[in-house]
Amino acid sequence: MEWPKSNDHSLLSKMATNDGHGEKSRIFDGWKAYDNDPYHPTTNPQGVIQMGLAENQLCFDLIEEWIKKNPKWSICTAEGASEFKDIALYQDYHGLPAFRSAIAKFMEKVRGGRAKFNPDRIVMSGGATGAHELVAFCLADPGDAFLVPTPYYPGFDRDLRWRTGVQLVPVVCYGKNDFKITRVALEEAYKKAQEDNIRVKGVIITNPSNPLGTVLDRETLRSIAKFVNEKNIHLVCDEIFAATVFNQPDFIGISEILEEEEEEDVQYNLDLFHVVYSLSKDLGFPGFRVGVVYSYNDDVMNCGRKMSSFGLVSTQTQYLIAGMLSDEVFVENFLAESHRRLAARHKFFTKDLDEVGIGCLNSNAGLYCWVDLRRLLKEATVAGEIALWRTIINEVKLNVSPGSSCHSSEPGWFRVCFANMDDETMKEAIKRIRKFVFENRLVGVASGKGPAVAAKSLGCASKLLRDLKIPYPRQCIMSPQSPLVQATT
C-alpha cells in the first residue's frame, strides 16, 4: 500500500492548509531577513537592525530593580516558594482576584482616574492577539465584518480573520487631514459593505493609533461612539498603547466618553462597547501574554470567560503582576520615567530624520513613528513603495514596515519602531538612514531629477559626510555603492 506523501493536504483540515495566517505576506519578508541576518554590534555589525517590532525595552532596568527588591512575588525564589503549591494547582479561569483588581486599578491610573473599571469585568486572554480573536468570536459569525480605519495594524488581518472567518472592511482615511477618522469615511465604508451584501457587526479602532502614534481626540471618539450607537453595531477599542503617551494631548479612552454621557445628553447602549488591553506595550511584557477584554456587555463577558480557558494567563504570571501593579509607588515612578524616556527617544529619532529632510506624522504616543518617505519613491504607487522597502531591507539593512502592509491609502509611508533597541543600536540605525538619504540625493543630482532638493542637499553635504566619516566626493556623481543604484541593476 502506498501512503500519501507528507505534503498531501488532503490529510489535513482547511484551517491547517489555508494562508489565512498571513505568513506569506510581504511584512514577513522583513522579519525573515532579520532572522537570517540579525544585527549585533560586535559579532555581526553589518546585520539587519530590527525596526519593525513594536517592543518597549526602554525601562527594563526599572522592572529588574523591582523584581530584585520584591522576590516574594516570584514562586521561583526562596522568599516566594511557600506559595508554590497554591499557584501551581488549578485556579478559577476568572483569574486571581488580586490580579484582576490590580489590572483594573492600573487601567484607571493610566487614564488619570477619569474612568472606573470593575475587576469583575476583567476577562483574561493570551495577549491582545487572543483578546481580539475572543471578541471577534463573541460578536460576529463567519462572513460578518468589522469596519477598521486605515492605516491599521497589519496583524489584524490574522488576529481577527484567520480562525473566525470574519471580514475587515477598510475605512479609508487620508494624509491630507493626518489620517483622521471622520464620520463621512465611516458612512462610506458602511454603505459599501451594505452594497456588497456584507453584514457589519462593528467598528474596531486603535487608540493610541498603531501605526500612526497619535491619540484620538474627544470629538472624534464621540463621533465614533454616536455612529455605532445609531447603527446598533459594536465598537471594539484597542487601547494597548494607552500608557505610551509621552506628550500632550493626553490619552482619552472610550470608557471616559461613556461616563460623560449624562453631561452630553447622549444615551449610549453600553452593550455595544468593548475594550481590549494588555501589558505588552505599556510595561514591555509581550512575552508574558497578559491580555484583557473589558466588556460592558454581560453576555460577552460571560461568554468570554468560558472561551478564555483556551488561552489563560499563567497563574505564576498573574501572581507576579498582581504584586507589581499593587505597588503604587513603583507604578507612579515607572509611568513617569517611561513617559520621559519615550519622549527623549522620539525626539532624538525624529530630530535626526528631520536633519536629512525626512518628515514624520506629528505624534505623541506609541513605540514607532509614521515616517514619510514619499519623495524617495521612484513612482507613487504600491509597487514603488515595495521597491523602496526591499532596498531598505536588503541594502540599508533595516527592517521597517511598509505602509501598504497597514492598508495605507497613500504609498510612501513607513512604520519605523524606535523603542525596541538600546541607544547605540539606535545611533547605528540613524547613521544608516542618513547615509542612504545622502546617496539617494546624489542619484537625484546625477540624473537631473529634483534640482531644488539636490541643491539643498549639497549645501549640507559636507556636514553629513563629516558626521558619517565619509570622504567628500570631488564631483556630484552617482555613487556606485548607492542602494538605489544596486536595486536597479
CSV table of C-alpha atoms in Angstrom, one decimal:
chain,number,residue,atom,x,y,z
A,1,MET,CA,0.0,0.0,0.0
A,2,GLU,CA,1.3,3.5,-0.9
A,3,TRP,CA,0.8,6.0,1.8
A,4,PRO,CA,0.0,9.7,1.0
A,5,LYS,CA,3.0,12.0,0.9
A,6,SER,CA,3.7,14.2,3.9
A,7,ASN,CA,2.7,17.3,2.0
A,8,ASP,CA,-0.6,15.8,0.9
A,9,HIS,CA,-3.1,18.5,2.0
A,10,SER,CA,-5.9,16.0,1.7
A,11,LEU,CA,-4.8,14.6,5.1
A,12,LEU,CA,-5.3,18.0,6.8
A,13,SER,CA,-8.1,20.4,7.6
A,14,LYS,CA,-8.8,23.6,5.6
A,15,MET,CA,-7.6,25.6,8.6
A,16,ALA,CA,-4.2,23.9,8.6
A,17,THR,CA,-3.6,24.4,4.9
A,18,ASN,CA,-5.0,27.8,4.2
A,19,ASP,CA,-3.0,31.0,4.0
A,20,GLY,CA,-5.1,33.0,6.5
A,21,HIS,CA,-2.3,33.4,9.0
A,22,GLY,CA,-0.6,35.7,6.5
A,23,GLU,CA,2.9,34.3,6.9
A,24,LYS,CA,3.4,34.7,3.1
A,25,SER,CA,2.5,38.4,3.2
A,26,ARG,CA,5.2,41.0,2.4
A,27,ILE,CA,5.7,42.1,6.0
A,28,PHE,CA,7.1,38.7,7.0
A,29,ASP,CA,9.9,39.1,4.4
A,30,GLY,CA,11.4,41.7,6.5
A,31,TRP,CA,11.2,39.5,9.6
A,32,LYS,CA,12.8,36.7,7.7
A,33,ALA,CA,15.6,39.0,6.6
A,34,TYR,CA,16.3,40.0,10.2
A,35,ASP,CA,16.1,36.4,11.5
A,36,ASN,CA,18.6,35.2,8.9
A,37,ASP,CA,21.0,38.1,9.5
A,38,PRO,CA,20.4,39.8,12.9
A,39,TYR,CA,22.4,42.8,13.8
A,40,HIS,CA,24.9,42.6,16.7
A,41,PRO,CA,27.4,45.4,17.5
A,42,THR,CA,30.4,43.1,17.7
A,43,THR,CA,29.6,39.7,16.1
A,44,ASN,CA,27.5,41.0,13.2
A,45,PRO,CA,27.8,44.8,12.8
A,46,GLN,CA,26.6,44.7,9.2
A,47,GLY,CA,23.4,42.7,10.0
A,48,VAL,CA,19.8,43.8,9.8
A,49,ILE,CA,18.5,46.1,12.5
A,50,GLN,CA,15.0,45.3,13.7
A,51,MET,CA,12.8,48.4,13.4
A,52,GLY,CA,9.6,46.5,12.6
A,53,LEU,CA,8.9,45.3,16.1
A,54,ALA,CA,6.8,47.4,18.5
A,55,GLU,CA,8.5,46.4,21.7
A,56,ASN,CA,9.1,48.7,24.7
A,57,GLN,CA,12.6,48.0,26.0
A,58,LEU,CA,13.4,51.4,27.4
A,59,CYS,CA,12.5,50.7,31.1
A,60,PHE,CA,13.6,47.1,31.7
A,61,ASP,CA,16.1,48.3,34.4
A,62,LEU,CA,13.2,49.6,36.5
A,63,ILE,CA,11.4,46.2,36.2
A,64,GLU,CA,14.5,44.3,37.1
A,65,GLU,CA,15.2,46.5,40.1
A,66,TRP,CA,11.6,45.9,41.4
A,67,ILE,CA,11.9,42.2,41.0
A,68,LYS,CA,15.2,42.1,42.9
A,69,LYS,CA,13.6,44.1,45.7
A,70,ASN,CA,10.5,42.0,45.8
A,71,PRO,CA,11.5,38.4,45.5
A,72,LYS,CA,8.4,37.2,47.5
A,73,TRP,CA,6.2,37.7,44.4
A,74,SER,CA,8.1,35.1,42.4
A,75,ILE,CA,7.4,31.5,43.4
A,76,CYS,CA,10.8,30.5,42.0
A,77,THR,CA,12.6,32.2,44.8
A,78,ALA,CA,13.3,31.2,48.4
A,79,GLU,CA,11.2,34.1,49.6
A,80,GLY,CA,8.2,33.1,47.4
A,81,ALA,CA,8.5,29.3,47.4
A,82,SER,CA,5.9,28.9,50.2
A,83,GLU,CA,3.2,30.0,47.7
A,84,PHE,CA,4.3,27.4,45.1
A,85,LYS,CA,1.7,24.8,45.8
A,86,ASP,CA,-1.3,27.1,45.7
A,87,ILE,CA,-0.1,28.8,42.5
A,88,ALA,CA,0.8,25.6,40.7
A,89,LEU,CA,-2.6,24.0,41.2
A,90,TYR,CA,-5.7,24.7,39.1
A,91,GLN,CA,-7.2,28.1,39.5
A,92,ASP,CA,-10.6,29.6,38.6
A,93,TYR,CA,-10.3,30.7,35.0
A,94,HIS,CA,-11.9,34.0,36.0
A,95,GLY,CA,-8.3,34.8,37.3
A,96,LEU,CA,-6.8,35.6,40.6
A,97,PRO,CA,-8.9,38.3,42.4
A,98,ALA,CA,-5.7,40.2,43.3
A,99,PHE,CA,-4.6,40.1,39.6
A,100,ARG,CA,-8.0,41.4,38.3
A,101,SER,CA,-8.1,44.1,40.9
A,102,ALA,CA,-4.5,45.2,40.1
A,103,ILE,CA,-5.2,45.3,36.4
A,104,ALA,CA,-8.4,47.4,36.9
A,105,LYS,CA,-6.5,49.9,39.1
A,106,PHE,CA,-3.7,50.2,36.6
A,107,MET,CA,-6.1,50.9,33.8
A,108,GLU,CA,-7.7,53.6,35.9
A,109,LYS,CA,-4.2,55.0,36.7
A,110,VAL,CA,-3.2,55.2,33.1
A,111,ARG,CA,-6.4,57.2,32.3
A,112,GLY,CA,-5.8,59.7,35.1
A,113,GLY,CA,-8.6,58.3,37.3
A,114,ARG,CA,-11.1,59.7,34.8
A,115,ALA,CA,-12.7,56.3,34.2
A,116,LYS,CA,-13.5,53.4,36.6
A,117,PHE,CA,-13.1,49.7,35.9
A,118,ASN,CA,-14.8,46.9,37.7
A,119,PRO,CA,-12.4,44.0,38.4
A,120,ASP,CA,-15.3,41.5,37.9
A,121,ARG,CA,-15.5,42.5,34.3
A,122,ILE,CA,-11.8,41.8,33.6
A,123,VAL,CA,-11.6,38.8,31.2
A,124,MET,CA,-8.2,37.2,30.7
A,125,SER,CA,-6.7,36.2,27.4
A,126,GLY,CA,-3.4,35.2,25.9
A,127,GLY,CA,-2.2,38.7,24.9
A,128,ALA,CA,-4.0,41.3,22.9
A,129,THR,CA,-3.9,38.8,20.0
A,130,GLY,CA,-6.1,36.3,21.8
A,131,ALA,CA,-8.3,39.1,23.2
A,132,HIS,CA,-9.1,40.4,19.8
A,133,GLU,CA,-10.0,36.9,18.5
A,134,LEU,CA,-12.1,36.2,21.6
A,135,VAL,CA,-14.1,39.4,20.9
A,136,ALA,CA,-14.5,38.5,17.3
A,137,PHE,CA,-15.8,35.1,18.2
A,138,CYS,CA,-18.3,36.7,20.6
A,139,LEU,CA,-19.6,39.4,18.3
A,140,ALA,CA,-19.6,38.0,14.8
A,141,ASP,CA,-20.3,35.0,12.6
A,142,PRO,CA,-18.2,33.8,9.7
A,143,GLY,CA,-18.8,36.2,6.8
A,144,ASP,CA,-19.7,39.2,9.1
A,145,ALA,CA,-17.5,42.2,9.0
A,146,PHE,CA,-15.8,44.9,11.1
A,147,LEU,CA,-15.0,48.4,9.8
A,148,VAL,CA,-11.4,49.3,10.5
A,149,PRO,CA,-9.9,52.8,9.9
A,150,THR,CA,-6.7,52.8,7.8
A,151,PRO,CA,-3.9,52.6,8.2
A,152,TYR,CA,-4.2,49.8,10.8
A,153,TYR,CA,-2.0,47.2,12.5
A,154,PRO,CA,-1.2,44.5,9.9
A,155,GLY,CA,-1.7,41.8,12.5
A,156,PHE,CA,-5.5,42.4,12.5
A,157,ASP,CA,-5.7,40.6,9.2
A,158,ARG,CA,-4.5,37.5,11.0
A,159,ASP,CA,-5.8,38.0,14.6
A,160,LEU,CA,-9.4,38.9,13.6
A,161,ARG,CA,-9.9,36.8,10.5
A,162,TRP,CA,-7.9,33.6,10.3
A,163,ARG,CA,-9.9,31.3,12.6
A,164,THR,CA,-13.1,33.3,13.0
A,165,GLY,CA,-13.9,33.8,9.3
A,166,VAL,CA,-14.9,37.4,9.8
A,167,GLN,CA,-14.1,40.1,7.2
A,168,LEU,CA,-12.4,43.5,7.6
A,169,VAL,CA,-13.7,46.4,5.6
A,170,PRO,CA,-11.3,49.4,5.4
A,171,VAL,CA,-12.5,52.8,6.5
A,172,VAL,CA,-10.2,54.9,4.2
A,173,CYS,CA,-8.5,57.8,5.9
A,174,TYR,CA,-6.2,60.3,4.2
A,175,GLY,CA,-2.9,62.1,4.9
A,176,LYS,CA,-4.3,65.5,4.0
A,177,ASN,CA,-6.0,65.6,7.4
A,178,ASP,CA,-3.4,63.5,9.2
A,179,PHE,CA,-5.5,60.3,8.7
A,180,LYS,CA,-8.2,61.5,11.0
A,181,ILE,CA,-11.3,59.2,11.3
A,182,THR,CA,-14.3,61.1,10.0
A,183,ARG,CA,-18.0,60.4,10.1
A,184,VAL,CA,-18.0,60.6,6.3
A,185,ALA,CA,-15.4,57.9,6.0
A,186,LEU,CA,-17.3,55.6,8.4
A,187,GLU,CA,-20.5,56.1,6.4
A,188,GLU,CA,-18.9,55.4,3.1
A,189,ALA,CA,-17.3,52.2,4.4
A,190,TYR,CA,-20.6,51.1,5.9
A,191,LYS,CA,-22.5,51.9,2.7
A,192,LYS,CA,-20.0,49.9,0.6
A,193,ALA,CA,-20.3,46.9,2.9
A,194,GLN,CA,-24.1,47.0,2.6
A,195,GLU,CA,-23.9,47.3,-1.2
A,196,ASP,CA,-21.7,44.1,-1.2
A,197,ASN,CA,-24.2,42.3,1.0
A,198,ILE,CA,-21.8,42.2,3.9
A,199,ARG,CA,-23.3,42.4,7.4
A,200,VAL,CA,-21.4,44.9,9.5
A,201,LYS,CA,-21.2,43.9,13.2
A,202,GLY,CA,-18.9,46.6,14.4
A,203,VAL,CA,-16.0,49.1,14.2
A,204,ILE,CA,-12.5,48.4,15.5
A,205,ILE,CA,-10.2,51.3,16.4
A,206,THR,CA,-6.7,51.5,18.0
A,207,ASN,CA,-6.2,54.4,20.4
A,208,PRO,CA,-3.4,55.4,20.6
A,209,SER,CA,-3.1,54.5,16.9
A,210,ASN,CA,-0.9,51.8,15.6
A,211,PRO,CA,0.8,52.7,13.3
A,212,LEU,CA,0.3,56.5,13.5
A,213,GLY,CA,1.3,57.1,17.1
A,214,THR,CA,-1.5,59.6,17.6
A,215,VAL,CA,-4.3,59.8,20.1
A,216,LEU,CA,-8.0,60.2,19.3
A,217,ASP,CA,-9.4,63.5,20.5
A,218,ARG,CA,-12.7,63.7,22.4
A,219,GLU,CA,-14.7,65.0,19.4
A,220,THR,CA,-13.6,62.0,17.2
A,221,LEU,CA,-14.3,59.5,19.9
A,222,ARG,CA,-17.8,60.9,20.5
A,223,SER,CA,-18.4,60.9,16.7
A,224,ILE,CA,-17.4,57.2,16.5
A,225,ALA,CA,-19.5,56.3,19.6
A,226,LYS,CA,-22.5,58.0,18.2
A,227,PHE,CA,-22.0,56.3,14.8
A,228,VAL,CA,-22.1,52.8,16.3
A,229,ASN,CA,-24.9,53.7,18.7
A,230,GLU,CA,-27.1,54.9,15.7
A,231,LYS,CA,-26.2,51.8,13.6
A,232,ASN,CA,-26.6,49.4,16.5
A,233,ILE,CA,-23.2,47.8,15.9
A,234,HIS,CA,-20.3,47.2,18.3
A,235,LEU,CA,-17.2,49.3,19.0
A,236,VAL,CA,-14.0,47.5,19.9
A,237,CYS,CA,-11.4,49.8,21.2
A,238,ASP,CA,-7.8,48.5,21.2
A,239,GLU,CA,-6.1,50.6,23.9
A,240,ILE,CA,-2.9,48.6,24.4
A,241,PHE,CA,-0.7,51.7,23.9
A,242,ALA,CA,-2.6,53.8,26.5
A,243,ALA,CA,0.4,54.4,28.8
A,244,THR,CA,2.9,55.1,26.0
A,245,VAL,CA,1.5,58.7,25.6
A,246,PHE,CA,4.6,60.8,26.2
A,247,ASN,CA,3.4,64.3,25.2
A,248,GLN,CA,0.2,66.4,25.0
A,249,PRO,CA,-2.6,65.9,24.3
A,250,ASP,CA,-3.4,63.3,27.0
A,251,PHE,CA,-4.9,59.9,26.3
A,252,ILE,CA,-8.7,59.7,26.4
A,253,GLY,CA,-10.2,56.2,26.5
A,254,ILE,CA,-13.7,55.2,25.3
A,255,SER,CA,-14.6,54.5,28.9
A,256,GLU,CA,-14.2,58.2,29.8
A,257,ILE,CA,-16.5,59.1,26.9
A,258,LEU,CA,-19.2,56.6,28.1
A,259,GLU,CA,-19.0,58.0,31.7
A,260,GLU,CA,-19.6,61.5,30.3
A,261,GLU,CA,-22.9,60.6,28.6
A,262,GLU,CA,-25.0,62.3,31.2
A,263,GLU,CA,-23.2,65.6,30.6
A,264,GLU,CA,-23.5,65.2,26.8
A,265,ASP,CA,-27.2,64.2,26.9
A,266,VAL,CA,-26.5,61.1,24.9
A,267,GLN,CA,-27.9,57.7,25.8
A,268,TYR,CA,-25.3,55.1,24.7
A,269,ASN,CA,-26.2,51.4,24.6
A,270,LEU,CA,-23.4,50.1,26.7
A,271,ASP,CA,-23.8,46.6,25.4
A,272,LEU,CA,-22.1,47.8,22.2
A,273,PHE,CA,-18.8,48.8,23.8
A,274,HIS,CA,-15.7,46.7,24.5
A,275,VAL,CA,-12.1,47.5,25.4
A,276,VAL,CA,-9.0,45.3,24.5
A,277,TYR,CA,-6.0,45.9,26.7
A,278,SER,CA,-2.7,44.2,27.5
A,279,LEU,CA,0.6,44.8,29.3
A,280,SER,CA,2.7,44.0,26.2
A,281,LYS,CA,3.4,47.7,25.3
A,282,ASP,CA,2.8,49.8,28.4
A,283,LEU,CA,5.0,47.7,30.6
A,284,GLY,CA,7.0,45.9,27.9
A,285,PHE,CA,5.8,42.4,28.7
A,286,PRO,CA,4.8,40.8,25.4
A,287,GLY,CA,6.3,37.5,26.4
A,288,PHE,CA,4.0,37.3,29.5
A,289,ARG,CA,0.9,37.1,27.2
A,290,VAL,CA,-1.2,39.2,29.5
A,291,GLY,CA,-4.3,40.2,27.5
A,292,VAL,CA,-7.6,41.7,28.8
A,293,VAL,CA,-11.1,42.1,27.4
A,294,TYR,CA,-13.2,44.6,29.3
A,295,SER,CA,-16.7,44.5,28.0
A,296,TYR,CA,-19.8,46.4,29.1
A,297,ASN,CA,-21.9,43.6,27.7
A,298,ASP,CA,-22.8,40.9,30.3
A,299,ASP,CA,-23.3,38.2,27.6
A,300,VAL,CA,-19.9,39.0,26.0
A,301,MET,CA,-18.2,39.0,29.4
A,302,ASN,CA,-19.7,35.6,30.4
A,303,CYS,CA,-19.0,34.0,27.1
A,304,GLY,CA,-15.5,35.5,27.0
A,305,ARG,CA,-14.8,33.9,30.4
A,306,LYS,CA,-15.7,30.5,29.0
A,307,MET,CA,-13.6,31.0,25.9
A,308,SER,CA,-10.6,32.3,27.9
A,309,SER,CA,-9.9,28.9,29.2
A,310,PHE,CA,-8.3,28.2,25.8
A,311,GLY,CA,-5.8,31.0,26.4
A,312,LEU,CA,-5.3,31.8,30.0
A,313,VAL,CA,-2.6,33.9,31.6
A,314,SER,CA,-0.4,31.6,33.7
A,315,THR,CA,-1.2,31.8,37.5
A,316,GLN,CA,2.5,32.4,38.2
A,317,THR,CA,2.4,35.5,35.9
A,318,GLN,CA,-0.8,36.7,37.4
A,319,TYR,CA,0.7,36.4,40.9
A,320,LEU,CA,3.8,38.4,39.9
A,321,ILE,CA,1.8,41.1,38.1
A,322,ALA,CA,-0.6,41.4,41.0
A,323,GLY,CA,2.3,42.2,43.3
A,324,MET,CA,4.0,44.6,40.9
A,325,LEU,CA,0.9,46.7,39.9
A,326,SER,CA,-0.3,46.8,43.6
A,327,ASP,CA,2.9,48.8,44.4
A,328,GLU,CA,1.5,52.3,43.9
A,329,VAL,CA,4.9,54.0,44.4
A,330,PHE,CA,6.5,51.8,41.7
A,331,VAL,CA,3.7,52.3,39.3
A,332,GLU,CA,3.8,56.1,39.7
A,333,ASN,CA,7.6,56.2,39.2
A,334,PHE,CA,7.5,53.7,36.3
A,335,LEU,CA,4.9,55.6,34.3
A,336,ALA,CA,6.6,58.9,34.8
A,337,GLU,CA,10.1,57.6,33.8
A,338,SER,CA,8.6,55.6,30.9
A,339,HIS,CA,7.0,58.7,29.5
A,340,ARG,CA,10.2,60.7,29.9
A,341,ARG,CA,12.4,58.1,28.1
A,342,LEU,CA,9.9,57.6,25.3
A,343,ALA,CA,9.7,61.3,24.7
A,344,ALA,CA,13.5,61.6,24.7
A,345,ARG,CA,13.9,58.7,22.2
A,346,HIS,CA,11.2,60.0,20.0
A,347,LYS,CA,12.8,63.5,20.0
A,348,PHE,CA,16.2,62.0,19.2
A,349,PHE,CA,14.9,59.9,16.4
A,350,THR,CA,12.7,62.5,14.7
A,351,LYS,CA,15.3,65.3,15.1
A,352,ASP,CA,17.9,63.2,13.2
A,353,LEU,CA,15.4,62.3,10.5
A,354,ASP,CA,14.5,66.0,10.1
A,355,GLU,CA,18.1,67.0,9.7
A,356,VAL,CA,18.2,64.9,6.5
A,357,GLY,CA,14.9,66.1,5.2
A,358,ILE,CA,12.7,63.1,6.3
A,359,GLY,CA,9.5,64.1,8.0
A,360,CYS,CA,7.1,62.1,10.3
A,361,LEU,CA,3.5,62.5,11.1
A,362,ASN,CA,3.2,64.6,14.2
A,363,SER,CA,2.8,62.1,17.0
A,364,ASN,CA,2.9,61.8,20.8
A,365,ALA,CA,2.4,58.1,21.6
A,366,GLY,CA,3.3,54.6,20.7
A,367,LEU,CA,6.7,52.9,20.1
A,368,TYR,CA,7.1,54.0,16.5
A,369,CYS,CA,6.9,56.8,14.0
A,370,TRP,CA,4.8,57.1,10.8
A,371,VAL,CA,7.7,58.1,8.5
A,372,ASP,CA,7.1,59.9,5.2
A,373,LEU,CA,9.4,58.6,2.5
A,374,ARG,CA,7.2,59.6,-0.4
A,375,ARG,CA,9.8,61.8,-2.0
A,376,LEU,CA,12.2,58.8,-2.2
A,377,LEU,CA,9.8,56.8,-4.3
A,378,LYS,CA,10.6,56.3,-8.0
A,379,GLU,CA,6.9,56.1,-8.6
A,380,ALA,CA,4.0,57.0,-6.3
A,381,THR,CA,2.5,53.5,-6.3
A,382,VAL,CA,2.4,50.5,-4.0
A,383,ALA,CA,4.9,48.8,-6.4
A,384,GLY,CA,7.2,51.9,-5.9
A,385,GLU,CA,6.8,51.6,-2.2
A,386,ILE,CA,7.6,47.9,-2.1
A,387,ALA,CA,10.7,48.5,-4.3
A,388,LEU,CA,12.0,51.1,-1.8
A,389,TRP,CA,11.1,48.9,1.1
A,390,ARG,CA,13.2,46.0,-0.3
A,391,THR,CA,16.1,48.3,-0.8
A,392,ILE,CA,15.9,49.5,2.8
A,393,ILE,CA,15.8,45.8,4.0
A,394,ASN,CA,18.4,44.3,1.6
A,395,GLU,CA,20.9,47.2,1.3
A,396,VAL,CA,20.4,49.6,4.2
A,397,LYS,CA,19.8,46.6,6.4
A,398,LEU,CA,16.8,48.0,8.4
A,399,ASN,CA,13.6,46.1,8.8
A,400,VAL,CA,10.7,48.6,8.7
A,401,SER,CA,7.0,48.1,7.9
A,402,PRO,CA,5.7,49.5,4.5
A,403,GLY,CA,2.5,51.5,4.7
A,404,SER,CA,0.8,49.1,2.3
A,405,SER,CA,1.0,46.3,4.8
A,406,CYS,CA,-1.0,48.7,7.1
A,407,HIS,CA,-3.5,49.3,4.2
A,408,SER,CA,-2.4,52.9,4.0
A,409,SER,CA,-4.3,54.9,1.3
A,410,GLU,CA,-1.0,56.7,0.3
A,411,PRO,CA,2.2,54.9,-0.9
A,412,GLY,CA,5.4,56.0,0.7
A,413,TRP,CA,4.6,55.9,4.4
A,414,PHE,CA,6.5,53.5,6.7
A,415,ARG,CA,6.1,52.5,10.3
A,416,VAL,CA,9.5,52.6,12.0
A,417,CYS,CA,9.9,51.4,15.6
A,418,PHE,CA,12.3,53.2,17.9
A,419,ALA,CA,11.8,51.8,21.4
A,420,ASN,CA,13.0,48.2,20.9
A,421,MET,CA,16.7,48.8,21.0
A,422,ASP,CA,19.5,50.4,23.1
A,423,ASP,CA,21.0,53.8,22.4
A,424,GLU,CA,24.0,52.6,20.5
A,425,THR,CA,21.9,50.5,18.1
A,426,MET,CA,19.6,53.5,17.5
A,427,LYS,CA,22.6,55.6,16.6
A,428,GLU,CA,23.7,52.9,14.1
A,429,ALA,CA,20.3,52.9,12.6
A,430,ILE,CA,20.3,56.7,12.2
A,431,LYS,CA,23.7,56.5,10.7
A,432,ARG,CA,22.5,54.1,8.0
A,433,ILE,CA,19.4,56.2,7.3
A,434,ARG,CA,21.5,59.4,6.9
A,435,LYS,CA,23.9,57.6,4.6
A,436,PHE,CA,21.1,56.2,2.5
A,437,VAL,CA,19.3,59.5,2.1
A,438,PHE,CA,22.5,61.3,1.1
A,439,GLU,CA,23.4,58.7,-1.5
A,440,ASN,CA,19.8,58.9,-2.8
A,441,ARG,CA,20.3,62.6,-3.2
A,442,LEU,CA,23.5,62.1,-5.2
A,443,VAL,CA,21.4,59.9,-7.5
A,444,GLY,CA,19.0,62.8,-7.9
A,445,VAL,CA,21.8,65.2,-8.8
A,446,ALA,CA,23.4,62.8,-11.4
A,447,SER,CA,20.0,62.0,-13.0
A,448,GLY,CA,18.9,65.6,-13.2
A,449,LYS,CA,15.9,65.0,-11.0
A,450,GLY,CA,14.8,67.3,-8.3
A,451,PRO,CA,17.3,70.1,-8.7
A,452,ALA,CA,15.9,72.2,-5.9
A,453,VAL,CA,16.1,69.4,-3.4
A,454,ALA,CA,19.5,68.3,-4.8
A,455,ALA,CA,20.9,71.8,-4.4
A,456,LYS,CA,19.7,72.0,-0.8
A,457,SER,CA,21.2,68.6,-0.2
A,458,LEU,CA,24.6,69.5,-1.5
A,459,GLY,CA,24.6,72.6,0.8
A,460,CYS,CA,24.7,70.3,3.9
A,461,ALA,CA,26.6,67.5,2.2
A,462,SER,CA,29.9,68.3,3.9
A,463,LYS,CA,28.3,68.2,7.3
A,464,LEU,CA,26.6,64.9,6.6
A,465,LEU,CA,29.7,63.3,5.3
A,466,ARG,CA,31.7,64.5,8.3
A,467,ASP,CA,29.1,63.0,10.6
A,468,LEU,CA,29.2,59.8,8.7
A,469,LYS,CA,33.0,59.9,8.4
A,470,ILE,CA,32.7,59.5,4.6
A,471,PRO,CA,35.2,61.3,2.2
A,472,TYR,CA,33.6,64.2,0.4
A,473,PRO,CA,33.2,63.4,-3.3
A,474,ARG,CA,35.1,65.7,-5.7
A,475,GLN,CA,32.2,65.6,-8.2
A,476,CYS,CA,28.5,65.2,-7.8
A,477,ILE,CA,28.2,61.8,-9.5
A,478,MET,CA,26.1,58.8,-8.8
A,479,SER,CA,27.7,56.7,-6.1
A,480,PRO,CA,28.3,53.1,-7.3
A,481,GLN,CA,27.6,51.9,-3.8
A,482,SER,CA,24.2,53.6,-3.7
A,483,PRO,CA,21.5,51.1,-2.7
A,484,LEU,CA,19.2,52.6,-5.3
A,485,VAL,CA,21.8,52.0,-8.0
A,486,GLN,CA,22.2,48.4,-6.8
A,487,ALA,CA,18.4,48.0,-6.8
A,488,THR,CA,18.2,48.9,-10.4
A,489,THR,CA,21.0,46.7,-11.6
